[in-house]
Amino acid sequence: AQSVTQLDSQVPVFEEAPVELRCNYSSSVSVYLFWYVQYPNQGLQLLLKYLSGSTLVKGINGFEAEFNKSQTSFHLRKPSVHISDTAEYFCAVSDPGYSTLTFGKGTMLLVSP
Amino acid sequence: DGGITQSPKYLFRKEGQNVTLSCEQNLNHDAMYWYRQDPGQGLRLIYYSQIVNDFQKGDIAEGYSVSREKKESFPLTVTSAQKNPTAFYLCASSQGKPYNEQFFGPGTRLTVL
């Protein structure tokens, strides 16, 4: 069975500072990895995904993530955050044999001026 | 505009009543999903359907039921057997392959009084 661990439930950061949101997964097979963002009382929106190829993936709103197979990690980064980045971020893994996603419990990014 | 609609956005019901949440998509996606979101718990899969007239239980199907009579519609019924139904419910759809992203609706917040 797959699982996803998001190591931080909340990450407070000041505006214009860099941020890293951590995600580790466990799976016995190759996986597809996703990061989604959720603004308050809304649905989820895809930030980026890793399917294969280059381990550095660029997404929307200046976010990027790096796939590290040996460490089974897929950390999300942004070099300079804005107030508008305040939201909850979810890491998810999809087993190539299935069309379902397993989500982590989420990390709340709190950006203050 | 293509997308997923969920209605209503807020729903209140008395304990012991069944309630049906609506989900419609016009993306021509084959697969549809229902998730439950509780604070600090991430998203948990209730049911999913990969084709019309077929659906599978997810991780927390007890106390819920679904139908998939049309490609564009996947209603979820929260029955009186669900012990703790108050939650935020999210519907999603995808092309159905493991590498396809899921597109989410805006969610329905159900409160059982």
XYZ file of C-alpha atoms in Angstrom:
226
model
C 0.000 0.000 0.000
C 1.111 3.478 -0.755
C 1.393 6.275 1.753
C 2.367 9.938 1.703
C 3.868 11.833 4.609
C 3.909 15.596 4.744
C 6.267 16.312 7.567
C 4.966 19.746 8.540
C 1.342 20.528 9.282
C 2.036 24.284 9.242
C 4.857 26.367 7.803
C 4.931 30.057 8.759
C 7.094 32.284 6.583
C 7.563 35.974 5.879
C 6.707 37.475 2.523
C 9.544 37.311 -0.049
C 11.331 34.555 1.882
C 12.006 31.145 0.309
C 9.993 28.139 1.372
C 10.214 24.351 1.152
C 7.288 22.046 1.865
C 8.380 18.484 2.451
C 6.789 15.323 1.108
C 7.915 11.725 1.425
C 6.150 8.732 -0.061
C 6.359 4.996 0.300
C 5.685 2.701 -2.588
C 7.184 -0.493 -3.851
C 6.826 0.516 -7.493
C 7.429 3.513 -9.686
C 4.990 6.275 -8.978
C 3.533 9.441 -10.342
C 3.666 12.413 -7.950
C 1.506 15.514 -7.684
C 1.282 18.715 -5.685
C -2.094 20.427 -5.308
C -3.044 23.734 -3.659
C -6.288 24.499 -1.866
C -7.427 28.017 -1.017
C -9.948 28.377 1.841
C -13.313 26.736 1.176
C -12.396 25.828 -2.380
C -11.487 22.738 -4.339
C -7.946 21.675 -5.170
C -5.896 22.978 -8.070
C -2.910 21.212 -9.605
C 0.439 22.969 -9.055
C 2.695 20.462 -10.784
C 3.273 16.781 -11.419
C 6.142 14.366 -11.952
C 5.600 11.511 -14.377
C 9.093 10.709 -15.649
C 12.218 12.354 -17.045
C 13.812 15.392 -15.455
C 13.657 15.236 -11.677
C 13.111 19.000 -11.386
C 9.557 19.902 -12.227
C 8.295 23.445 -12.675
C 4.706 24.363 -11.983
C 2.379 27.317 -11.831
C 2.814 30.421 -9.665
C 6.615 30.029 -9.508
C 6.602 26.711 -7.641
C 8.928 23.831 -8.428
C 9.546 20.387 -6.978
C 12.366 17.902 -7.076
C 11.857 14.163 -7.303
C 14.442 12.169 -5.371
C 14.010 8.455 -5.886
C 16.686 7.344 -3.411
C 15.132 9.412 -0.628
C 11.556 8.796 -1.833
C 10.884 12.507 -1.580
C 9.141 15.146 -3.675
C 9.681 18.466 -1.898
C 7.981 21.640 -3.104
C 9.912 24.906 -3.232
C 9.408 28.551 -4.058
C 12.271 31.075 -3.946
C 10.127 34.031 -2.862
C 6.604 33.719 -1.495
C 3.736 36.191 -1.632
C 0.856 36.801 0.725
C -1.393 35.239 -1.910
C 0.461 31.916 -1.538
C -1.227 31.420 1.837
C -3.109 28.163 1.334
C -3.005 24.459 2.110
C -0.749 22.298 -0.022
C -1.238 18.600 -0.633
C 1.208 16.050 -1.954
C -0.274 12.997 -3.673
C 0.989 9.768 -5.201
C -0.553 7.633 -7.923
C 0.439 4.038 -8.443
C 0.827 3.315 -12.171
C -1.455 0.328 -11.726
C -4.371 2.400 -10.458
C -6.164 5.612 -11.306
C -6.623 6.683 -7.691
C -4.535 9.134 -5.689
C -3.271 8.800 -2.139
C -2.988 12.194 -0.473
C -0.870 13.433 2.378
C -2.517 15.257 5.260
C -1.558 18.650 3.917
C 0.726 21.528 4.901
C -0.728 24.919 5.684
C 1.547 27.666 4.344
C 1.069 30.891 6.287
C 2.708 33.922 4.668
C 2.853 37.093 6.748
C 4.031 40.602 5.816
C -16.403 26.816 -19.670
C -15.545 23.213 -18.844
C -15.478 22.189 -15.243
C -17.019 20.422 -12.298
C -19.993 21.735 -10.388
C -21.076 20.668 -6.945
C -24.288 21.713 -5.327
C -25.181 22.994 -2.897
C -22.119 24.709 -1.423
C -23.501 24.460 2.137
C -25.931 21.819 3.331
C -27.542 21.320 6.716
C -29.366 18.183 7.728
C -30.795 16.676 10.850
C -29.247 13.570 12.301
C -30.764 10.385 10.886
C -31.650 11.860 7.483
C -30.122 10.704 4.218
C -28.754 13.465 2.017
C -27.550 13.460 -1.612
C -24.703 15.632 -2.857
C -24.614 16.516 -6.513
C -21.560 16.386 -8.796
C -21.645 17.168 -12.516
C -18.780 17.488 -15.002
C -18.701 18.632 -18.610
C -15.063 17.702 -19.257
C -15.994 14.410 -20.912
C -13.903 12.583 -18.328
C -14.320 8.863 -17.850
C -13.412 8.699 -14.154
C -15.036 10.453 -11.205
C -14.188 10.450 -7.514
C -15.616 11.455 -4.144
C -13.390 12.539 -1.269
C -14.061 13.517 2.288
C -11.899 16.220 3.896
C -11.628 16.739 7.645
C -9.243 19.220 9.311
C -5.742 17.762 9.552
C -6.761 14.546 7.786
C -6.091 15.357 4.166
C -8.408 13.881 1.533
C -9.783 10.380 1.944
C -11.339 8.507 -0.962
C -14.956 7.448 -0.491
C -15.932 5.997 -3.893
C -14.694 6.200 -7.446
C -16.018 5.264 -10.846
C -13.977 4.628 -13.978
C -16.876 4.018 -16.347
C -20.632 4.451 -16.431
C -22.610 1.911 -14.401
C -19.527 0.793 -12.486
C -17.963 2.069 -9.264
C -15.602 0.883 -6.530
C -15.310 1.514 -2.821
C -12.498 3.686 -1.589
C -10.925 3.741 1.833
C -13.947 5.021 3.779
C -17.056 3.835 1.897
C -19.089 2.744 4.930
C -22.241 4.829 5.334
C -22.093 6.208 1.780
C -23.584 5.176 -1.544
C -23.144 6.342 -5.150
C -24.525 5.814 -8.622
C -23.094 6.432 -12.088
C -25.950 6.297 -14.558
C -24.539 9.039 -16.790
C -20.965 9.882 -17.694
C -21.291 13.457 -16.486
C -22.967 12.776 -13.136
C -21.792 11.020 -9.959
C -24.086 11.782 -6.989
C -23.098 10.792 -3.463
C -25.648 9.841 -0.807
C -24.658 10.195 2.816
C -26.843 7.737 4.681
C -27.944 7.688 8.292
C -25.452 4.845 8.826
C -22.541 7.272 8.486
C -21.588 7.920 12.103
C -19.907 11.275 11.653
C -21.076 12.865 8.388
C -20.191 16.492 9.094
C -17.304 17.258 6.713
C -16.244 18.967 3.495
C -16.947 16.777 0.455
C -14.997 17.123 -2.775
C -15.804 15.635 -6.152
C -13.161 15.192 -8.844
C -12.846 13.825 -12.342
C -10.032 12.701 -14.631
C -9.376 10.957 -17.924
C -8.894 7.848 -15.837
C -5.227 7.017 -16.335
C -2.838 7.027 -13.341
C -0.782 9.844 -14.884
C -3.791 12.102 -15.480
C -4.419 14.913 -13.072
C -7.693 15.075 -11.242
C -9.850 18.178 -11.584
C -11.773 19.188 -8.484
C -15.113 20.809 -7.885
C -15.577 23.621 -5.331
C -16.856 21.258 -2.638
C -19.947 20.915 -0.459
C -19.775 21.555 3.262
C -22.241 19.250 5.018
C -23.254 19.944 8.589
C -25.423 17.457 10.430
C -27.218 18.934 13.402
